[in-house]
Backbone as ProteinMPNN parsed JSONL, in Angstrom:
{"seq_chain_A": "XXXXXXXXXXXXXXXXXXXXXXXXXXXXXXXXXXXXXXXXXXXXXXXXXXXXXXXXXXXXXXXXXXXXXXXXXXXXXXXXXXXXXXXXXXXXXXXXXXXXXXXXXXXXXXXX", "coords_chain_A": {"N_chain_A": [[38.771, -10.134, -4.47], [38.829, -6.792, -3.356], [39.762, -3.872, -4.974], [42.359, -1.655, -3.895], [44.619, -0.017, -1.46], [47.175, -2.022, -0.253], [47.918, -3.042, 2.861], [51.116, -4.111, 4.006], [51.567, -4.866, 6.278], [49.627, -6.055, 7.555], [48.349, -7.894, 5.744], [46.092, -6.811, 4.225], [43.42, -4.611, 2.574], [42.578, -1.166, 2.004], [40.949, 2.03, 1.698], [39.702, 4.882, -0.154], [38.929, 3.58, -2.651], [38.235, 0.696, -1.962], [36.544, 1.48, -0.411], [34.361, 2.268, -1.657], [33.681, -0.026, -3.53], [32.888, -1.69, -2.2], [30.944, -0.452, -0.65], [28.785, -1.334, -2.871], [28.423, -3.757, -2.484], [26.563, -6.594, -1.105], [25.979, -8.498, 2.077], [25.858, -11.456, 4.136], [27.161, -12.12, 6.389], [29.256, -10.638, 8.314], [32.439, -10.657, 9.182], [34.845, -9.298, 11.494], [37.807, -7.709, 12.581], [39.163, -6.188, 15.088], [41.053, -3.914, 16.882], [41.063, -2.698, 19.509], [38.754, -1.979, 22.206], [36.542, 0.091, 24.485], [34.626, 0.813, 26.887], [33.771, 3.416, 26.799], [34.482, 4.48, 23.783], [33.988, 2.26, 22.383], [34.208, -0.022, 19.738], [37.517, -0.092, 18.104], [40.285, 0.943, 15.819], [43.883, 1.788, 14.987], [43.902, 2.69, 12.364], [42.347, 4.956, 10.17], [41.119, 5.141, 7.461], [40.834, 2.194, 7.331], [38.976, 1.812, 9.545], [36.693, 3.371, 8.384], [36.37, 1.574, 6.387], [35.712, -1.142, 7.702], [32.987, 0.822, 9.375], [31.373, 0.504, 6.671], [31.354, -2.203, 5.75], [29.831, -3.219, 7.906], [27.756, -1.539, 7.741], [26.419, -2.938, 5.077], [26.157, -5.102, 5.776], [24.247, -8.349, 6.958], [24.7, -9.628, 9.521], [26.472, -8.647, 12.214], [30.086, -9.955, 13.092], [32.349, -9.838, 15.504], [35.676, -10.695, 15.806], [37.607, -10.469, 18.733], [40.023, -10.898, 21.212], [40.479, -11.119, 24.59], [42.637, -9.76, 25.081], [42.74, -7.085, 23.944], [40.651, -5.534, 25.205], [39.362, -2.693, 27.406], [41.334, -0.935, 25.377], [41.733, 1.764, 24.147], [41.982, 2.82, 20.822], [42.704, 5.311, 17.757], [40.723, 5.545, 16.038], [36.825, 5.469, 15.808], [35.18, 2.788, 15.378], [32.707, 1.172, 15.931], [29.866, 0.717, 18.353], [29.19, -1.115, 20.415], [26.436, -2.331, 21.065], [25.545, -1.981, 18.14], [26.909, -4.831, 17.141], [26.357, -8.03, 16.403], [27.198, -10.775, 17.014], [30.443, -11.624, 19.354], [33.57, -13.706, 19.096], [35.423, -14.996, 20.801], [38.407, -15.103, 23.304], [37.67, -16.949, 25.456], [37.979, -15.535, 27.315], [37.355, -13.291, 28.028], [35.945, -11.008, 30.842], [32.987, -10.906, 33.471], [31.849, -8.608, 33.327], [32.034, -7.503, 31.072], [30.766, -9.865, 29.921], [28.19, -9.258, 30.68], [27.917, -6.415, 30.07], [27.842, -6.724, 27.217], [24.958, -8.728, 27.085], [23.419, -7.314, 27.687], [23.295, -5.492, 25.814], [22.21, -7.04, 23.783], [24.646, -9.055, 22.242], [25.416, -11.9, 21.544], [27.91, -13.607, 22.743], [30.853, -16.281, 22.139]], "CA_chain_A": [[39.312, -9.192, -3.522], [38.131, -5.498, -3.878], [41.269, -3.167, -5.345], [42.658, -0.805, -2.79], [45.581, -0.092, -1.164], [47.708, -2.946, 0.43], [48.51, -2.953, 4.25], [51.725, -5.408, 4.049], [51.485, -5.741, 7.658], [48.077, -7.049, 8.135], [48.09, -7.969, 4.475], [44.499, -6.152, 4.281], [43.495, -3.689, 1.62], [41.399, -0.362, 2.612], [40.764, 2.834, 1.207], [38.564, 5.227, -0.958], [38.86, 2.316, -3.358], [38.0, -0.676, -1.274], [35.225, 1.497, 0.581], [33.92, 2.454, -3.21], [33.511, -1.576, -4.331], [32.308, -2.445, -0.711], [29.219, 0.301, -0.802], [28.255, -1.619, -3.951], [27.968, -5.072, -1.837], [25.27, -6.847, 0.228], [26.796, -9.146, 2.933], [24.839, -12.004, 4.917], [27.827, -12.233, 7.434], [30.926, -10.02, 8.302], [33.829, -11.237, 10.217], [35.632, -8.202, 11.249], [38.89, -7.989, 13.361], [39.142, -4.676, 15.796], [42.258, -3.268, 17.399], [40.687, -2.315, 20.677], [37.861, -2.153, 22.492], [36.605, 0.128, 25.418], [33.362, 0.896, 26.918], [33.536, 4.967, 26.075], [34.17, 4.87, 22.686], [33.367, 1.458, 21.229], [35.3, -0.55, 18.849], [38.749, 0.885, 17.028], [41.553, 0.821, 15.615], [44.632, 3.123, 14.639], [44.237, 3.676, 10.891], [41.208, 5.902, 9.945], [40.661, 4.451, 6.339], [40.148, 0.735, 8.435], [37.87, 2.296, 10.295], [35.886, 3.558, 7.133], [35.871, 0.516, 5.773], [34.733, -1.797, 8.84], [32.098, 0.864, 9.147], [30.913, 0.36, 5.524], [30.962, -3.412, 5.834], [28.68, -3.133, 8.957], [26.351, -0.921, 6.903], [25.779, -3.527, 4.344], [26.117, -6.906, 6.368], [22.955, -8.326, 8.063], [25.028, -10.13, 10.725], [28.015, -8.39, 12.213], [30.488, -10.447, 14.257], [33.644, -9.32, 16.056], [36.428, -11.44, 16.557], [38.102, -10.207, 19.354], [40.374, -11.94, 22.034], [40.666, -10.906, 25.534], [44.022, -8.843, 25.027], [41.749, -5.947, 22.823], [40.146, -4.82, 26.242], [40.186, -1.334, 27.901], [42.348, -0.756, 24.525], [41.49, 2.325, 22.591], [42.779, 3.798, 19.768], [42.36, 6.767, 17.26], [39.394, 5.542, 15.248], [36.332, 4.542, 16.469], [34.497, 1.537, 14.494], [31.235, 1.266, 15.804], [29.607, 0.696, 18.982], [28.998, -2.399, 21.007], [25.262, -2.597, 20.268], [25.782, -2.4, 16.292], [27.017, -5.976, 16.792], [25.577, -9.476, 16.847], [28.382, -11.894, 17.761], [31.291, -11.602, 19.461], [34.195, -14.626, 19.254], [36.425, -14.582, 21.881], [39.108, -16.615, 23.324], [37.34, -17.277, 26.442], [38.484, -14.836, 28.839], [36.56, -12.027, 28.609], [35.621, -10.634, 32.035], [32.177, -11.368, 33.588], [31.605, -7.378, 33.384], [31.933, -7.344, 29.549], [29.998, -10.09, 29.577], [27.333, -8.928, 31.239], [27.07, -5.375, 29.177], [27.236, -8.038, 26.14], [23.791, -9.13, 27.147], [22.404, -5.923, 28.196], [23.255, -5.071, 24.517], [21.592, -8.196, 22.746], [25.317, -9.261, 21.894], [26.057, -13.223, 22.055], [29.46, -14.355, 23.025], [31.061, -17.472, 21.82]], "C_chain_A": [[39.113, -7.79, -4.087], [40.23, -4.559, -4.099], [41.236, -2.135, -4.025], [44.081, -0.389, -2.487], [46.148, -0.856, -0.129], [48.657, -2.632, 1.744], [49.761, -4.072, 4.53], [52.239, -5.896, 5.283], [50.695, -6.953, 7.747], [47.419, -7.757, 6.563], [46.628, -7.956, 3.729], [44.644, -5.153, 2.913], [42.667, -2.713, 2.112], [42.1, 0.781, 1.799], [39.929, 3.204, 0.627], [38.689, 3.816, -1.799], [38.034, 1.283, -3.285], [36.536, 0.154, -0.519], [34.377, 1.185, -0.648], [33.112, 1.013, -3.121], [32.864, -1.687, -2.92], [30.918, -1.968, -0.531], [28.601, -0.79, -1.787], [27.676, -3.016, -3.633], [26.668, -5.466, -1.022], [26.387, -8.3, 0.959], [25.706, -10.377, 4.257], [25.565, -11.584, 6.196], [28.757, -11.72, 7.193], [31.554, -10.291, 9.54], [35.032, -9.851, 10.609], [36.813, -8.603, 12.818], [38.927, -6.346, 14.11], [40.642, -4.512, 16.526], [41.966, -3.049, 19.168], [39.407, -2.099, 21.074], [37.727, -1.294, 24.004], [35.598, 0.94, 25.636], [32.856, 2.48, 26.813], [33.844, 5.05, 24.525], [34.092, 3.602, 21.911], [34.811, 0.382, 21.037], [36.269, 0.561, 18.245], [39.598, 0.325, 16.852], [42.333, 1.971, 15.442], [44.552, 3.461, 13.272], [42.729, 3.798, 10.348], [40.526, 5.274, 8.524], [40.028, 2.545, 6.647], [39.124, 0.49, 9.0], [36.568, 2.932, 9.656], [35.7, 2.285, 6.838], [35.181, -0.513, 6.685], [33.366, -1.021, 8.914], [30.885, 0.724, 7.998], [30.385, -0.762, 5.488], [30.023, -3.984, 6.363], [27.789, -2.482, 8.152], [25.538, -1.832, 6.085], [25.841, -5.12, 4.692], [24.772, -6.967, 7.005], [23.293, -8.828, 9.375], [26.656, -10.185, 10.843], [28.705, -9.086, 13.08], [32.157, -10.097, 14.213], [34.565, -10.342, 16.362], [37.427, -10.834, 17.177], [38.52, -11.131, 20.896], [40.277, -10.811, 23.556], [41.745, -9.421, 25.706], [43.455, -7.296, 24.623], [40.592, -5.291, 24.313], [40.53, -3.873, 26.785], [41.543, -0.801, 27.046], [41.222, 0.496, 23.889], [42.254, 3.631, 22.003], [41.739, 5.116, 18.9], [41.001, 6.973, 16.847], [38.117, 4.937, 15.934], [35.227, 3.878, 14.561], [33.165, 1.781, 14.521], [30.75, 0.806, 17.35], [29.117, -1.05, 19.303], [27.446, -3.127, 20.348], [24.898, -2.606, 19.017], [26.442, -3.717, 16.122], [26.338, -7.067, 16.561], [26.567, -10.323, 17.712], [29.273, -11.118, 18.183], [32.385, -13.166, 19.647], [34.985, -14.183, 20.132], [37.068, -16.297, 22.494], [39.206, -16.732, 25.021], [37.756, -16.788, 27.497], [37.873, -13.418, 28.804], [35.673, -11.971, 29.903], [34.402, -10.355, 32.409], [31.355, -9.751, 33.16], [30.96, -6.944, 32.144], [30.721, -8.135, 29.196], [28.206, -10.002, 29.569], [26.954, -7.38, 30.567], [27.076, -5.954, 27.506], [25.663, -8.423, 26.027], [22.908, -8.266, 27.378], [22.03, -5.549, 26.43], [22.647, -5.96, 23.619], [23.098, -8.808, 21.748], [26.111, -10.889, 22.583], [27.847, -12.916, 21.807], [29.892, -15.908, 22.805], [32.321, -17.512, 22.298]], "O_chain_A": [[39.238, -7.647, -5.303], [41.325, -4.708, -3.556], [40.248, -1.914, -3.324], [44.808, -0.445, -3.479], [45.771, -0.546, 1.002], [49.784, -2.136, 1.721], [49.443, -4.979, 5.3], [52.99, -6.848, 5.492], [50.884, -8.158, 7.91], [46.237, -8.042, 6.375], [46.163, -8.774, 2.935], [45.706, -4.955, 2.322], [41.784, -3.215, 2.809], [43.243, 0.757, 1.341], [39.021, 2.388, 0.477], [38.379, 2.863, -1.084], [37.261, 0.91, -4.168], [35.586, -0.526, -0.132], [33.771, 0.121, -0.768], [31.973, 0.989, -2.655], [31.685, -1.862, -3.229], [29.939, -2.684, -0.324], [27.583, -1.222, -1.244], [26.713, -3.478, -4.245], [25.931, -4.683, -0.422], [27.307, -8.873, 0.374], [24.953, -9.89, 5.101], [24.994, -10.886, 7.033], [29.368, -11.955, 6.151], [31.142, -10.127, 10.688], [35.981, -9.615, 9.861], [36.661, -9.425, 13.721], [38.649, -5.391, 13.384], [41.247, -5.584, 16.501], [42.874, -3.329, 19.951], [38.684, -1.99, 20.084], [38.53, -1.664, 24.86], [35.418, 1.839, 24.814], [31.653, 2.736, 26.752], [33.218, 5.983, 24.022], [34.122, 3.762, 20.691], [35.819, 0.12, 21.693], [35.975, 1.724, 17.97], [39.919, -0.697, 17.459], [41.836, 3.08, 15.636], [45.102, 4.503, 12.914], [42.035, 2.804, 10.136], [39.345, 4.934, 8.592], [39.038, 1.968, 6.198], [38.451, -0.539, 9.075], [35.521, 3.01, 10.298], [34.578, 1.873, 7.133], [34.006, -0.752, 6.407], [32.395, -1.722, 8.629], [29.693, 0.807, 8.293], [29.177, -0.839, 5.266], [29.366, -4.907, 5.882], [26.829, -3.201, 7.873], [24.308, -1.794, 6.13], [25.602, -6.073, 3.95], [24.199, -5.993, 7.493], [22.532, -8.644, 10.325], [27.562, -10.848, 10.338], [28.137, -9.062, 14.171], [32.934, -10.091, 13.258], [34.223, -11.004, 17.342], [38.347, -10.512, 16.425], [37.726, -11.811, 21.546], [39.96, -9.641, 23.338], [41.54, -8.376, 26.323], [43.981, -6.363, 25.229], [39.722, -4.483, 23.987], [41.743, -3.71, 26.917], [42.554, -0.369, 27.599], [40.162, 0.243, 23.315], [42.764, 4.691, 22.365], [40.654, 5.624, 19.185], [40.268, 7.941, 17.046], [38.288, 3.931, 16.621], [34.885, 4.287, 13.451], [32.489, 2.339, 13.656], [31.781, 0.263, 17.748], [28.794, -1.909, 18.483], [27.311, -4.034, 19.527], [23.894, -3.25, 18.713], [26.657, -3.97, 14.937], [25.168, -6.685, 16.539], [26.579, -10.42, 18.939], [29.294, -9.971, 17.737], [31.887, -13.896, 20.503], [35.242, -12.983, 20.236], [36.779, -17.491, 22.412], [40.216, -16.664, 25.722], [37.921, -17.419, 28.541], [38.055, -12.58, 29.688], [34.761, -12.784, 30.049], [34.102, -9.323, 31.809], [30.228, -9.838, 32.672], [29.905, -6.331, 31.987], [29.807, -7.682, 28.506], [27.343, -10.458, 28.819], [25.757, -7.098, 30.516], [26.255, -5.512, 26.702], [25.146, -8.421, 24.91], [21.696, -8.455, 27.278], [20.918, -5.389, 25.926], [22.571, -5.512, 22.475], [22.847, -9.045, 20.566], [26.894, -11.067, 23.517], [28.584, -12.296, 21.041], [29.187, -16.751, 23.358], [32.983, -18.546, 22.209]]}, "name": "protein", "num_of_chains": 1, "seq": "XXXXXXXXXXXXXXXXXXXXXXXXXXXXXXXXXXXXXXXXXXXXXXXXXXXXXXXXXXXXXXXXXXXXXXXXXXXXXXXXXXXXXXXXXXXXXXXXXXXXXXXXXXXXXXXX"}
């Protein structure tokens, strides 16, 4: 686990720290978790150092996938992550709306 500073909500770690050790990585596959989702500004969440580090992870992964549920739609917050088309996968818990799925495929972004 990379040192950082501990989120004892989401019991996550992020920061200069954690971005630091993370630049230094290569990544086949990243599993990332998002906060919100909405078709003007992308992926996000609310805490800005989170949002550093997801984009970092994406920098050095070769295959990014989102797990995001249904609920995380037309949601957005402060930070943005990264854009729809910087993905590969998305997981989902089968209710995303034919709309999404359909600029999903425009974007070269499977859905599972």
């Amino acid at each position: 686990m990379p040192g950082g500073r501990l989120n004892r909500y989401s019991q996550s770690v992020c920061g200069i720290t954690t971005i630091k050790e993370v630049e230094r990585m290569n990544f086949d596959m990243a599993f990332l978790e998002v906060t919100g989702y909405c078709k003007g500004a992308g992926f996000t969440c609310g805490i800005n150092d989170e949002a550093l580090l997801k984009q970092t992870v994406i920098q050095r992964s070769e295959q990014d996938i989102v797990l995001m549920d249904s609920s995380k739609l037309d949601k957005k917050y402060s930070f943005g992550i990264c854009s729809l088309s910087e993905i590969n996968i998305i997981v989902s818990d089968g209710k995303l709306p034919n709309e999404f799925i359909e600029e999903c495929v425009r974007n070269k972004v499977s859905v599972l």
